[in-house]
PDB file of N, CA and C in Angstrom:
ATOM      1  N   UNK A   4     -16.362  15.779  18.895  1.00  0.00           N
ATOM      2  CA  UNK A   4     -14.978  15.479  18.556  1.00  0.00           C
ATOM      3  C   UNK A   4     -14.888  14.071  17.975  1.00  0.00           C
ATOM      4  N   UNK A   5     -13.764  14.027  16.509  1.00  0.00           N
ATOM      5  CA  UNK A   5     -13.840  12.531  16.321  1.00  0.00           C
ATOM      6  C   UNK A   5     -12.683  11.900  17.424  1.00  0.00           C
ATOM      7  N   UNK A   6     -12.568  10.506  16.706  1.00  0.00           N
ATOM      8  CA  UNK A   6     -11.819   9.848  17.242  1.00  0.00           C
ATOM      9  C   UNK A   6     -12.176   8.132  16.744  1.00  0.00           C
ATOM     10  N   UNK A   7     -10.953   7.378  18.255  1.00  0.00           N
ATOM     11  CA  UNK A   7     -11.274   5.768  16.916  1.00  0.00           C
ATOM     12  C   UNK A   7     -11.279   4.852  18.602  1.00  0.00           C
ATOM     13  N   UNK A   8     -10.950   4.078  18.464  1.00  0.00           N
ATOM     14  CA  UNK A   8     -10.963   3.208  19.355  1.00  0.00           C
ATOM     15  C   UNK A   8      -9.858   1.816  18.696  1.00  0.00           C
ATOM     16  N   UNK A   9      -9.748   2.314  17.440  1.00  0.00           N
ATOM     17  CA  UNK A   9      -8.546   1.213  16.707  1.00  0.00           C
ATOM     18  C   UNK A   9      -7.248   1.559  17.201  1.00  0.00           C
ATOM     19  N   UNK A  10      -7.020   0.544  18.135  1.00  0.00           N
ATOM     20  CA  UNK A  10      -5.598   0.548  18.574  1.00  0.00           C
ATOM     21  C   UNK A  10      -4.124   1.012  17.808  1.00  0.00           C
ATOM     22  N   UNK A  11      -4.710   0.546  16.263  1.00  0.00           N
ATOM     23  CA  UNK A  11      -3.106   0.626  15.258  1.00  0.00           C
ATOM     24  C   UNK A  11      -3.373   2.185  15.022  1.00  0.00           C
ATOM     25  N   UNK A  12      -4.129   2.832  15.329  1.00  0.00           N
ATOM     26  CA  UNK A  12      -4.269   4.542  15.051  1.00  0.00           C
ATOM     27  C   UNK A  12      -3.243   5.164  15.415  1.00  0.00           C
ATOM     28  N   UNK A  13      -3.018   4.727  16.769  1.00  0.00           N
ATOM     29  CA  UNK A  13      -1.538   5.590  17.620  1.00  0.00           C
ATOM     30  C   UNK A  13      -0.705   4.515  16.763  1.00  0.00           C
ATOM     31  N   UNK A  14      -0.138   3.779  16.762  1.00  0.00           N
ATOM     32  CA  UNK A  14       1.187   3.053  16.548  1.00  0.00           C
ATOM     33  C   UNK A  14       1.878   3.799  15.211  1.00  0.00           C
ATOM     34  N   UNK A  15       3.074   3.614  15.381  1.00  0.00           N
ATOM     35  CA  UNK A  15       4.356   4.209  14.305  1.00  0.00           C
ATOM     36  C   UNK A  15       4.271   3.627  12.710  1.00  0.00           C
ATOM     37  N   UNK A  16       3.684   2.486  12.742  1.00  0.00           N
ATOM     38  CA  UNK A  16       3.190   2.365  11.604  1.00  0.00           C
ATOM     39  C   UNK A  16       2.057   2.806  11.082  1.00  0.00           C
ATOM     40  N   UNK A  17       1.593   3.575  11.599  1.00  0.00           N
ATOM     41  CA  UNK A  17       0.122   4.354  10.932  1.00  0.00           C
ATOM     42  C   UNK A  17       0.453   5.973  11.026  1.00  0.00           C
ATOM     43  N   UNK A  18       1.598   6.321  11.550  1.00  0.00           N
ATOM     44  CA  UNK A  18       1.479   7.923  11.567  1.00  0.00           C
ATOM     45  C   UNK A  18       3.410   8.579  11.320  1.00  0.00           C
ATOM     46  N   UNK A  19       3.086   8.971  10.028  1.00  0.00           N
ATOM     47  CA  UNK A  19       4.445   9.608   9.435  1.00  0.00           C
ATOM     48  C   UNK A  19       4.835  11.112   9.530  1.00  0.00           C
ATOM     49  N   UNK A  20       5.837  11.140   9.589  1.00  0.00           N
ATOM     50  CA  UNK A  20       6.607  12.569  10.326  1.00  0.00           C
ATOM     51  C   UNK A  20       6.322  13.725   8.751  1.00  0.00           C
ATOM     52  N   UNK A  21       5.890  14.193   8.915  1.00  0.00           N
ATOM     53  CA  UNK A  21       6.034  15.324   7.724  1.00  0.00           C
ATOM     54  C   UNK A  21       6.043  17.497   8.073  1.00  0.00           C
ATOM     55  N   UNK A  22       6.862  17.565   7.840  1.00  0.00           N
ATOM     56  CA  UNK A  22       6.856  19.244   7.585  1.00  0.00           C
ATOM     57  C   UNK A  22       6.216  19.820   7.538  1.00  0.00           C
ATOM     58  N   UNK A  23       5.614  20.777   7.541  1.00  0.00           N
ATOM     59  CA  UNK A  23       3.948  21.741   7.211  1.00  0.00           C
ATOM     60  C   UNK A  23       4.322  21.926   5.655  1.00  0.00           C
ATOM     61  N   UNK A  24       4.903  21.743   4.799  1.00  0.00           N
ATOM     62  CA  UNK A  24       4.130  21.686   3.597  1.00  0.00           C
ATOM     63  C   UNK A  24       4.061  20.837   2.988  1.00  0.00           C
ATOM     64  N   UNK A  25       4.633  19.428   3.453  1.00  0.00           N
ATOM     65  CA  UNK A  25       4.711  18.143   3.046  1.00  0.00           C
ATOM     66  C   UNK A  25       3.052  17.737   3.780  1.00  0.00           C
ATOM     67  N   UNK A  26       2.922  18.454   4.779  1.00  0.00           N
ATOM     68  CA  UNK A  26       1.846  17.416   5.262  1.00  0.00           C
ATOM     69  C   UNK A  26       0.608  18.703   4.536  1.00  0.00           C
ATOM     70  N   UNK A  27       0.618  19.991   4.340  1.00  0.00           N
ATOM     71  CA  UNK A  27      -0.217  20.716   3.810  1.00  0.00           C
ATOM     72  C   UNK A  27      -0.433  19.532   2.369  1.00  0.00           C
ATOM     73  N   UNK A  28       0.564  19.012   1.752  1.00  0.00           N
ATOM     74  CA  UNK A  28       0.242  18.738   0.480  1.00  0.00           C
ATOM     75  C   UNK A  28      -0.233  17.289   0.338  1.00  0.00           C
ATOM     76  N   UNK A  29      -0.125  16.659   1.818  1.00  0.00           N
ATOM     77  CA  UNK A  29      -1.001  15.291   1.551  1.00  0.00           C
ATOM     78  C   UNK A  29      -2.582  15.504   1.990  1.00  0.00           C
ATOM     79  N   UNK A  30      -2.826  16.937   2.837  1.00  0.00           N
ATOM     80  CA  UNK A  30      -3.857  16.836   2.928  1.00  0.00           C
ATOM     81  C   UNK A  30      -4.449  17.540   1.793  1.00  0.00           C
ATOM     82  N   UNK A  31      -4.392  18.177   0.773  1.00  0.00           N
ATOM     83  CA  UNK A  31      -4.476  18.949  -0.266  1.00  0.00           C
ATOM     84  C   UNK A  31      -4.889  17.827  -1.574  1.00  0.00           C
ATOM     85  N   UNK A  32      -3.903  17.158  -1.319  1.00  0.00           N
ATOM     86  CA  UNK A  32      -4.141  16.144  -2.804  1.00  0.00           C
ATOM     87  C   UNK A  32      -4.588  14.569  -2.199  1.00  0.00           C
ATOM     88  N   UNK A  33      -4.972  14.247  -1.634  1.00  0.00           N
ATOM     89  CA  UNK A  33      -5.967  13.112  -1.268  1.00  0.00           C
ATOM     90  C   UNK A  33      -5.426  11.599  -1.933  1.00  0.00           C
ATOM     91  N   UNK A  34      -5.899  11.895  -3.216  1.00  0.00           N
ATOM     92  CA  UNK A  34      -5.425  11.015  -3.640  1.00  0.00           C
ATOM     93  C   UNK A  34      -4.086  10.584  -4.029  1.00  0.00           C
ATOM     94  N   UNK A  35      -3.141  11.600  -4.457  1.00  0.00           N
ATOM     95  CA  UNK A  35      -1.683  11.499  -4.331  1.00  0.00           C
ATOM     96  C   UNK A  35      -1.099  10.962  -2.914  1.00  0.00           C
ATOM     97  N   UNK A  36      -2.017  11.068  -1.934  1.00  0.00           N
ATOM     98  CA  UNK A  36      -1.346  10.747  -0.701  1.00  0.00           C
ATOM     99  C   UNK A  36      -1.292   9.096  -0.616  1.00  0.00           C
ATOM    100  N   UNK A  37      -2.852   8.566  -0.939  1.00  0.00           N
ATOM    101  CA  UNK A  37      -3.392   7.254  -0.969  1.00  0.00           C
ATOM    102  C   UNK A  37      -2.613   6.638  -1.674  1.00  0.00           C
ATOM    103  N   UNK A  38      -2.049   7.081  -3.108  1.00  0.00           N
ATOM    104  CA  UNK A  38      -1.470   6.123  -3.759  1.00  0.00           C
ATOM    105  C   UNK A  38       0.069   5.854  -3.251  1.00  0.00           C
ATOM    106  N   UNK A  39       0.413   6.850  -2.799  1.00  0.00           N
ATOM    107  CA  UNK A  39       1.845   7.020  -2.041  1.00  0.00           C
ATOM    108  C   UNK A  39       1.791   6.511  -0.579  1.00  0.00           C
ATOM    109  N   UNK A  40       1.031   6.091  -0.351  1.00  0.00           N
ATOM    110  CA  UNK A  40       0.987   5.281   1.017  1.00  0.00           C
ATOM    111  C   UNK A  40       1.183   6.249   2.329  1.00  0.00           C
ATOM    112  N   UNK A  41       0.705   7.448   2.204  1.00  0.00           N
ATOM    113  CA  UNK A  41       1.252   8.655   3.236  1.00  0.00           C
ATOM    114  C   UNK A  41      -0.089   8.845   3.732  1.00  0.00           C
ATOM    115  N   UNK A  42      -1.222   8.413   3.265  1.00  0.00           N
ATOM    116  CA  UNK A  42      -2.438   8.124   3.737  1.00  0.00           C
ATOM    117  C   UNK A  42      -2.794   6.630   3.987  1.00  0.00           C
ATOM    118  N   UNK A  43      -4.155   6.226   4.598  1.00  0.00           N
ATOM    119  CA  UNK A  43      -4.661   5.205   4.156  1.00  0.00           C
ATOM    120  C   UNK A  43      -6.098   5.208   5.108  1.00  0.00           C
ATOM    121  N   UNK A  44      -6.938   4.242   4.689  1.00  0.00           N
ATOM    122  CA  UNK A  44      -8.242   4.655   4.699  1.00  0.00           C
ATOM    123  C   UNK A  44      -8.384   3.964   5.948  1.00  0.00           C
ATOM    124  N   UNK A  45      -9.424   4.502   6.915  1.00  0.00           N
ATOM    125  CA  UNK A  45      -8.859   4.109   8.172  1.00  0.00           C
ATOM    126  C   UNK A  45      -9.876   2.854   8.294  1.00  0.00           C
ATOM    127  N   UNK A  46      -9.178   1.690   9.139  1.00  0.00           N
ATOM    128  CA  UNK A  46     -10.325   0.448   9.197  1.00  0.00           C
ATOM    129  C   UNK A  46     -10.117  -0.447   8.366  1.00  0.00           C
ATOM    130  N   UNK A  47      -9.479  -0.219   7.303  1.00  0.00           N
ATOM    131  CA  UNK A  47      -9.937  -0.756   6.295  1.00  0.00           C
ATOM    132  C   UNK A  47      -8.460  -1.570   5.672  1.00  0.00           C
ATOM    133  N   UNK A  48      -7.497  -0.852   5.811  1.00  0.00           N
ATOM    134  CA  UNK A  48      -5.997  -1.380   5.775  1.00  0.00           C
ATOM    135  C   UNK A  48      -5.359  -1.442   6.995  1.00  0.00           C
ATOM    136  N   UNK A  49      -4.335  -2.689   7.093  1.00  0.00           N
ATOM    137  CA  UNK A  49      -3.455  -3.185   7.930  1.00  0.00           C
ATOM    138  C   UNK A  49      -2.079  -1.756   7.933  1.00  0.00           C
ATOM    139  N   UNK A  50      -1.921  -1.110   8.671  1.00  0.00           N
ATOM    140  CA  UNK A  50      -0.844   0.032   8.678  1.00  0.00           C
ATOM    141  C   UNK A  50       0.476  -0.679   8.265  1.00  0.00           C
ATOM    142  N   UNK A  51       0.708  -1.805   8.401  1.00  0.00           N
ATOM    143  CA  UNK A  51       1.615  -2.641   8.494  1.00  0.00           C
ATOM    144  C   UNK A  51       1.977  -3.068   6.965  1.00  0.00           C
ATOM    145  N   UNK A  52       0.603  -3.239   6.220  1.00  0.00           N
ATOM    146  CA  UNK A  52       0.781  -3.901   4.926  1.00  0.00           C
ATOM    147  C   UNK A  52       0.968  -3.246   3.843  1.00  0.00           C
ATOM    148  N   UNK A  53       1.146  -1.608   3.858  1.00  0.00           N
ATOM    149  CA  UNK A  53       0.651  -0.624   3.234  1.00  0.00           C
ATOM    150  C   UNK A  53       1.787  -0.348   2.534  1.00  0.00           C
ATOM    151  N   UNK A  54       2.485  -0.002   1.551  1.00  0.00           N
ATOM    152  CA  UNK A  54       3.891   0.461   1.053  1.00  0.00           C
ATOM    153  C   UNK A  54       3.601   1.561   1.398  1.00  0.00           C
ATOM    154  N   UNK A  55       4.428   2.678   1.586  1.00  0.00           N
ATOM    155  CA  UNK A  55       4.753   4.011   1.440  1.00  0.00           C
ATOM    156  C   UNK A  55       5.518   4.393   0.778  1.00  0.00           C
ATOM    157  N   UNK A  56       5.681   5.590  -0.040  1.00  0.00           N
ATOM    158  CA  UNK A  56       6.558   6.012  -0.445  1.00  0.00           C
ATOM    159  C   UNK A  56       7.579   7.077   0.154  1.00  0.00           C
ATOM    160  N   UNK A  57       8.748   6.691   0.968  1.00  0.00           N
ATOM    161  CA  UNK A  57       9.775   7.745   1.393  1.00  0.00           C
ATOM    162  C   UNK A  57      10.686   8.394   0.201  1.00  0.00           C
ATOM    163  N   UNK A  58      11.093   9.330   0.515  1.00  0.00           N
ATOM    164  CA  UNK A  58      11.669  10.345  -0.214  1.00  0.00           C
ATOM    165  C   UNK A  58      12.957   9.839  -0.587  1.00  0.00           C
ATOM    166  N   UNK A  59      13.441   9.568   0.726  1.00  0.00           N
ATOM    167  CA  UNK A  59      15.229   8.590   0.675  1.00  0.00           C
ATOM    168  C   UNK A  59      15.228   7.582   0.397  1.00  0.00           C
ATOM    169  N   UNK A  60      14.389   6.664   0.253  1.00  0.00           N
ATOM    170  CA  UNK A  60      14.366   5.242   0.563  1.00  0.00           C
ATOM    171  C   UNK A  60      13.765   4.307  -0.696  1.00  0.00           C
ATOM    172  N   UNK A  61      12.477   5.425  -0.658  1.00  0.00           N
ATOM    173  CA  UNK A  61      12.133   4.428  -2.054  1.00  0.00           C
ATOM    174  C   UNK A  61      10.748   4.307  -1.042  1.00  0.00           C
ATOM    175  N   UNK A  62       9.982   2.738  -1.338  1.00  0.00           N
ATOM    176  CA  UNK A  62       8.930   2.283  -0.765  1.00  0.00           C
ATOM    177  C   UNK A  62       9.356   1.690   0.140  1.00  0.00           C
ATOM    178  N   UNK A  63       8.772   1.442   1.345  1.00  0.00           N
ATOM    179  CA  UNK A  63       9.051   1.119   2.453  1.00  0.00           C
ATOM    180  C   UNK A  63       7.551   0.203   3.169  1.00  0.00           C
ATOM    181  N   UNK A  64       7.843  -0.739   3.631  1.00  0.00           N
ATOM    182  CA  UNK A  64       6.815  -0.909   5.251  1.00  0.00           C
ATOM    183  C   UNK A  64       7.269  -0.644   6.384  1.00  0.00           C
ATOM    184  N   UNK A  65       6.361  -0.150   7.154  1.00  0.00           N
ATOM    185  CA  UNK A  65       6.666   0.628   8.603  1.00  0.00           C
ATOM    186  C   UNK A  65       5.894  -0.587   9.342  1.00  0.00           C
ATOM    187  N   UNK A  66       6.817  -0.680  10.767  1.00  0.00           N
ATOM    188  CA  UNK A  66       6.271  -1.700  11.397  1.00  0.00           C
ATOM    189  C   UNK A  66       5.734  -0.736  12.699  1.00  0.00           C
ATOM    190  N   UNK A  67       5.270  -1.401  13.250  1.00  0.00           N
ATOM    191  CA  UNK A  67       4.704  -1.518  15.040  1.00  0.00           C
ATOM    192  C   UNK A  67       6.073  -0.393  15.432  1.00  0.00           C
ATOM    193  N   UNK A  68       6.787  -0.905  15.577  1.00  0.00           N
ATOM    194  CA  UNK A  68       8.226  -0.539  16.586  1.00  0.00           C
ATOM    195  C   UNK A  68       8.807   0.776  16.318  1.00  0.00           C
ATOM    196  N   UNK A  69       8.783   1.668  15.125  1.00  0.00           N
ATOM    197  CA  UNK A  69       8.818   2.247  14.072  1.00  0.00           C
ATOM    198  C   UNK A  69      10.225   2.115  13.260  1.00  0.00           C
ATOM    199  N   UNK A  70      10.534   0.880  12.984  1.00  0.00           N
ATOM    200  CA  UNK A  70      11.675   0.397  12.101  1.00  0.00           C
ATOM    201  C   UNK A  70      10.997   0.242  10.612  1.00  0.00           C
ATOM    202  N   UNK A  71      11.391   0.421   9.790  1.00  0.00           N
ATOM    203  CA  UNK A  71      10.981   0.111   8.461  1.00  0.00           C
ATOM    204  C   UNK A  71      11.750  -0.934   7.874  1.00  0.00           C
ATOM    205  N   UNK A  72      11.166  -1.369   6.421  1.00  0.00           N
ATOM    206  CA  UNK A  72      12.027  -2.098   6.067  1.00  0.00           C
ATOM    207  C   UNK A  72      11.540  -1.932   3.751  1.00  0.00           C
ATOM    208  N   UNK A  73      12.687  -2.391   3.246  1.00  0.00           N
ATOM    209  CA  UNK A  73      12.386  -1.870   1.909  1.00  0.00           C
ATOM    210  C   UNK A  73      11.444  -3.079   1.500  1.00  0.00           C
ATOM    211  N   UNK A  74      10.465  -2.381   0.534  1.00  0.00           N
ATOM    212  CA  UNK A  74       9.597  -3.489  -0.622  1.00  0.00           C
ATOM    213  C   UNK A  74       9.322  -2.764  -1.723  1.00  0.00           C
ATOM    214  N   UNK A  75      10.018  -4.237  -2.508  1.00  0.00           N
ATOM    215  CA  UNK A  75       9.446  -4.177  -3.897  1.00  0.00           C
ATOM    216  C   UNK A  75       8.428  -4.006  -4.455  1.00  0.00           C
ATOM    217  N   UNK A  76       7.546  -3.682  -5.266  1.00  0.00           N
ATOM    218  CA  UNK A  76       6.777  -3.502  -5.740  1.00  0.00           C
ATOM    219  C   UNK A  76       6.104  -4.593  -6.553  1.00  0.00           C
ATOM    220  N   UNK A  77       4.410  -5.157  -6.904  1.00  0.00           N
ATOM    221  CA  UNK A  77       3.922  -5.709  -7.791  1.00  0.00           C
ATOM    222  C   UNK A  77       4.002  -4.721  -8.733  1.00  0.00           C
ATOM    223  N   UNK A  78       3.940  -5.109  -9.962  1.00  0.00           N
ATOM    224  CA  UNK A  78       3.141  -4.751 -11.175  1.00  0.00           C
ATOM    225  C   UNK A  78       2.483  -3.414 -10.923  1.00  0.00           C
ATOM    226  N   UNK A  79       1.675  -3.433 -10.303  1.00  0.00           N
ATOM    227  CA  UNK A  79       0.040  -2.872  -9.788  1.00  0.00           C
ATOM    228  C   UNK A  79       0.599  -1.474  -9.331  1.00  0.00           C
ATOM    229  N   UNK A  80       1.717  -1.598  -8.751  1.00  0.00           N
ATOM    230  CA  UNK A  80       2.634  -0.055  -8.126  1.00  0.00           C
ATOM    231  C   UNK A  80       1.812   0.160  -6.672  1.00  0.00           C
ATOM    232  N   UNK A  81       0.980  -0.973  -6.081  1.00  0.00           N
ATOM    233  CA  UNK A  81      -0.002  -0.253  -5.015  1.00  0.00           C
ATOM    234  C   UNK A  81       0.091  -1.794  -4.198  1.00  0.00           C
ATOM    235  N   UNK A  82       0.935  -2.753  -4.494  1.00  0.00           N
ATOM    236  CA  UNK A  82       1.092  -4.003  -3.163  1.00  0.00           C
ATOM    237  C   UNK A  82       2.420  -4.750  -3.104  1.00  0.00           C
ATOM    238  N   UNK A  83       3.210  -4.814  -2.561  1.00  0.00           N
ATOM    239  CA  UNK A  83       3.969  -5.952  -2.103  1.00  0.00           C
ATOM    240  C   UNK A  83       4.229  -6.530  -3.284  1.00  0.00           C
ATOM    241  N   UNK A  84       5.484  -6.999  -3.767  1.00  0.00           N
ATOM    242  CA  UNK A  84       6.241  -8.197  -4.731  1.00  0.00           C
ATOM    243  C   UNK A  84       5.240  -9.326  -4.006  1.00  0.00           C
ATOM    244  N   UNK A  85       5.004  -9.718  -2.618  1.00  0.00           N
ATOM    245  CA  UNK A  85       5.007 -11.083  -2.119  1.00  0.00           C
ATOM    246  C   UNK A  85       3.221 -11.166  -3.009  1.00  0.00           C
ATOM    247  N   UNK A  86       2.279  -9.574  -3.217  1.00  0.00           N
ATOM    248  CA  UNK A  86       1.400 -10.225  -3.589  1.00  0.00           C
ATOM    249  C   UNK A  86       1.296 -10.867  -5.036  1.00  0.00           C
ATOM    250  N   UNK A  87       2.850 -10.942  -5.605  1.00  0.00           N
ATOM    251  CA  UNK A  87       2.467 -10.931  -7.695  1.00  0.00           C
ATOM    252  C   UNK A  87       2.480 -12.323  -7.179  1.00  0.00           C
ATOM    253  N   UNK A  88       1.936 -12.826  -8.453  1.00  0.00           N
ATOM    254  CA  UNK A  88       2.268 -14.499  -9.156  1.00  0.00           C
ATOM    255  C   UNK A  88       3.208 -14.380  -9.603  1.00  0.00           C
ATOM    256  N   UNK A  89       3.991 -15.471  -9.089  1.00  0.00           N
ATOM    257  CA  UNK A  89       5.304 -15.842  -9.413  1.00  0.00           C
ATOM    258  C   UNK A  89       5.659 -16.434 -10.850  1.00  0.00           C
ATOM    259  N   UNK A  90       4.649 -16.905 -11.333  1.00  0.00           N
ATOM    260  CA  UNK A  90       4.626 -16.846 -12.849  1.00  0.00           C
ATOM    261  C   UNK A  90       4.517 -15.309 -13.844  1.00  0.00           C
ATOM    262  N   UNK A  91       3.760 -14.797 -13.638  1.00  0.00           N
ATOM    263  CA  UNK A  91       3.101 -13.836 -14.420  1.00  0.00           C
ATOM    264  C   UNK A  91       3.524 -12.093 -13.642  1.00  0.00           C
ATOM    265  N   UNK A  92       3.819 -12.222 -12.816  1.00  0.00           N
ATOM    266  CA  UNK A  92       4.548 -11.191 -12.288  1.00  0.00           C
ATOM    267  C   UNK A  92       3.450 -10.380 -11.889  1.00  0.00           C
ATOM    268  N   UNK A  93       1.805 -10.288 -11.756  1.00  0.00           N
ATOM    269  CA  UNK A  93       0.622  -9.446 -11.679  1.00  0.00           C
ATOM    270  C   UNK A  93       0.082  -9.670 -10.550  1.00  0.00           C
ATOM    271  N   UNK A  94      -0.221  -8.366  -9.615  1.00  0.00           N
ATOM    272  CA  UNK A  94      -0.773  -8.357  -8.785  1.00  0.00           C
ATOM    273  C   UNK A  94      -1.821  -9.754  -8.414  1.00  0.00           C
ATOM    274  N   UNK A  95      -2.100 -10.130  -7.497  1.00  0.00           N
ATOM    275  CA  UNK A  95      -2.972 -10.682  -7.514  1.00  0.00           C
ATOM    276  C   UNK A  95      -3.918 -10.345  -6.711  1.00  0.00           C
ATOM    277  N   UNK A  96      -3.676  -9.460  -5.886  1.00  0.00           N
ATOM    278  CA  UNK A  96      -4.584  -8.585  -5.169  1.00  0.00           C
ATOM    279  C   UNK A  96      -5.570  -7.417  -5.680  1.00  0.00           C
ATOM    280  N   UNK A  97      -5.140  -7.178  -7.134  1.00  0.00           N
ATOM    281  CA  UNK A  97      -5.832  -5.966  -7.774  1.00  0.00           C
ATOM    282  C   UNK A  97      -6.813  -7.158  -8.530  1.00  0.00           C
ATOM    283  N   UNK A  98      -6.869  -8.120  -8.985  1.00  0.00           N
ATOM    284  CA  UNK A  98      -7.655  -8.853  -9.358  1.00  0.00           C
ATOM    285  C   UNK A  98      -7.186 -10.034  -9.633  1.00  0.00           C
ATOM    286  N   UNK A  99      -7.772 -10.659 -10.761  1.00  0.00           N
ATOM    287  CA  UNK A  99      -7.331 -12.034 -11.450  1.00  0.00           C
ATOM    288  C   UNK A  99      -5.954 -11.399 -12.279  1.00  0.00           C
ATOM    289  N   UNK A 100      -4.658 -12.894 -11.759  1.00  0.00           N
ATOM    290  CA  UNK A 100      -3.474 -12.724 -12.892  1.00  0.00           C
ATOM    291  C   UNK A 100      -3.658 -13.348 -13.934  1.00  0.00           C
ATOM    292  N   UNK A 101      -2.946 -12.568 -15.185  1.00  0.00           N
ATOM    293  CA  UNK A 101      -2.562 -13.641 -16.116  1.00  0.00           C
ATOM    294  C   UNK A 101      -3.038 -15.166 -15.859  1.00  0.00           C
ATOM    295  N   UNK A 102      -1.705 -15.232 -15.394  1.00  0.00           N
ATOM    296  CA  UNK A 102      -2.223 -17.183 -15.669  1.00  0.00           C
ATOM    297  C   UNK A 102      -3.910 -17.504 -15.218  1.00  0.00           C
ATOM    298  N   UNK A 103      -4.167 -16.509 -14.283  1.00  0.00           N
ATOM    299  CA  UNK A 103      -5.614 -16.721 -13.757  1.00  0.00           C
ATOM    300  C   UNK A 103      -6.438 -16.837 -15.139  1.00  0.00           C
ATOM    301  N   UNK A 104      -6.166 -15.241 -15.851  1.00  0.00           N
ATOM    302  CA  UNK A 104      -7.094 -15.110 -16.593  1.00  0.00           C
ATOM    303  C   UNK A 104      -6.758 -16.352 -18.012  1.00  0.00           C
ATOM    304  N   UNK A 105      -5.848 -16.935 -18.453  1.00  0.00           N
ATOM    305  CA  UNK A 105      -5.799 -17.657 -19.509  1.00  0.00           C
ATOM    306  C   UNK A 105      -6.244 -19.089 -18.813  1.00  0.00           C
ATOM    307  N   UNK A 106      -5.760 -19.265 -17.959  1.00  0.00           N
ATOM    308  CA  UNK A 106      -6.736 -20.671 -17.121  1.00  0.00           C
ATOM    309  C   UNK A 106      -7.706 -20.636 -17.412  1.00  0.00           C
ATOM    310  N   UNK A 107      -8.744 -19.560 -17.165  1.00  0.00           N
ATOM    311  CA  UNK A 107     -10.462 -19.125 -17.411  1.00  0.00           C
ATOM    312  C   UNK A 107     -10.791 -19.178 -18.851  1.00  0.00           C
ATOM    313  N   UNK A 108      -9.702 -18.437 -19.696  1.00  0.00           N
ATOM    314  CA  UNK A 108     -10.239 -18.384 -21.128  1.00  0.00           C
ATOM    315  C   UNK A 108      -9.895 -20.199 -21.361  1.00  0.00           C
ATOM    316  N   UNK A 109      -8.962 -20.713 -21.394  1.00  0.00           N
ATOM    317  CA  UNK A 109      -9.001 -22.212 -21.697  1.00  0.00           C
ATOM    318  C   UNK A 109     -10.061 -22.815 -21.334  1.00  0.00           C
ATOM    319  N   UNK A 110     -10.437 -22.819 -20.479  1.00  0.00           N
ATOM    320  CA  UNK A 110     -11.570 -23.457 -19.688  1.00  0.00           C
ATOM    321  C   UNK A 110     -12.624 -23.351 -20.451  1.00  0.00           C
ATOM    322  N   UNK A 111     -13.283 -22.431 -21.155  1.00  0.00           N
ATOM    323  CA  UNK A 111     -13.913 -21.994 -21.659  1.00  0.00           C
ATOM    324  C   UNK A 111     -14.048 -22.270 -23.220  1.00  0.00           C
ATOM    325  N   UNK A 112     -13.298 -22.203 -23.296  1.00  0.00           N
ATOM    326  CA  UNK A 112     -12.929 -22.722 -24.857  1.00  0.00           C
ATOM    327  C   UNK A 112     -13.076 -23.586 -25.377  1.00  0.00           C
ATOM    328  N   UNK A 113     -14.001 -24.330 -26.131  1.00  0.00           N
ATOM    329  CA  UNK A 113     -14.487 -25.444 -26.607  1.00  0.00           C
ATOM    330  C   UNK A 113     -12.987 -26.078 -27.244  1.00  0.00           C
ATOM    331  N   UNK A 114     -13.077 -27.541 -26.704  1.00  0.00           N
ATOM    332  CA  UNK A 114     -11.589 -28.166 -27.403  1.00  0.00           C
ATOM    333  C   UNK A 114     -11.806 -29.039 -28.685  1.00  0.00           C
TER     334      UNK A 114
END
């Protein structure tokens, strides 16, 4: 039998209420689930940090307690507004932003 020993496994922010064909269809399409935040890979993400996508609501974070609360979106469609650059509006979690990347090309650039 599996199982985990990660405490956030049980908590309300790691486990969402779904229907038998809502939940037939996150286990069905894998990756539609991942990007919609109705999955997430276990170990490896904070349950807490994860957007989801609700039906009513829009994107959401689910806390500990099971209260949610709304978030915006980066760029990226897959982290948090808090992760863009506030200049350049781009993830900065999916890689280097803008300003990152023209910082680098300047740098580089014989003057």
């Amino acid at each position: 039998m599996g199982g985990t020993r990660d405490e956030r496994s049980n908590t309300a922010a790691n486990n969402l209420h779904a229907c038998r064909p809502c939940h037939d269809a996150v286990e069905s399409q894998p990756a539609r689930a991942y990007a919609n935040g109705w999955k997430i890979r276990h170990g490896v993400q904070d349950p807490t940090q994860v957007p989801a996508r609700h039906v009513r609501f829009g994107w959401v974070l689910l806390a500990l307690d099971g209260s949610w609360t709304p978030v915006e979106l980066a760029e990226c469609g897959a982290h948090p507004s808090s992760a863009a650059c506030p200049d350049c509006t781009a993830c900065k979690r999916c890689g280097p932003c803008g300003c990152e990347l023209v910082a680098g090309w300047q740098q580089r650039t014989p003057a």
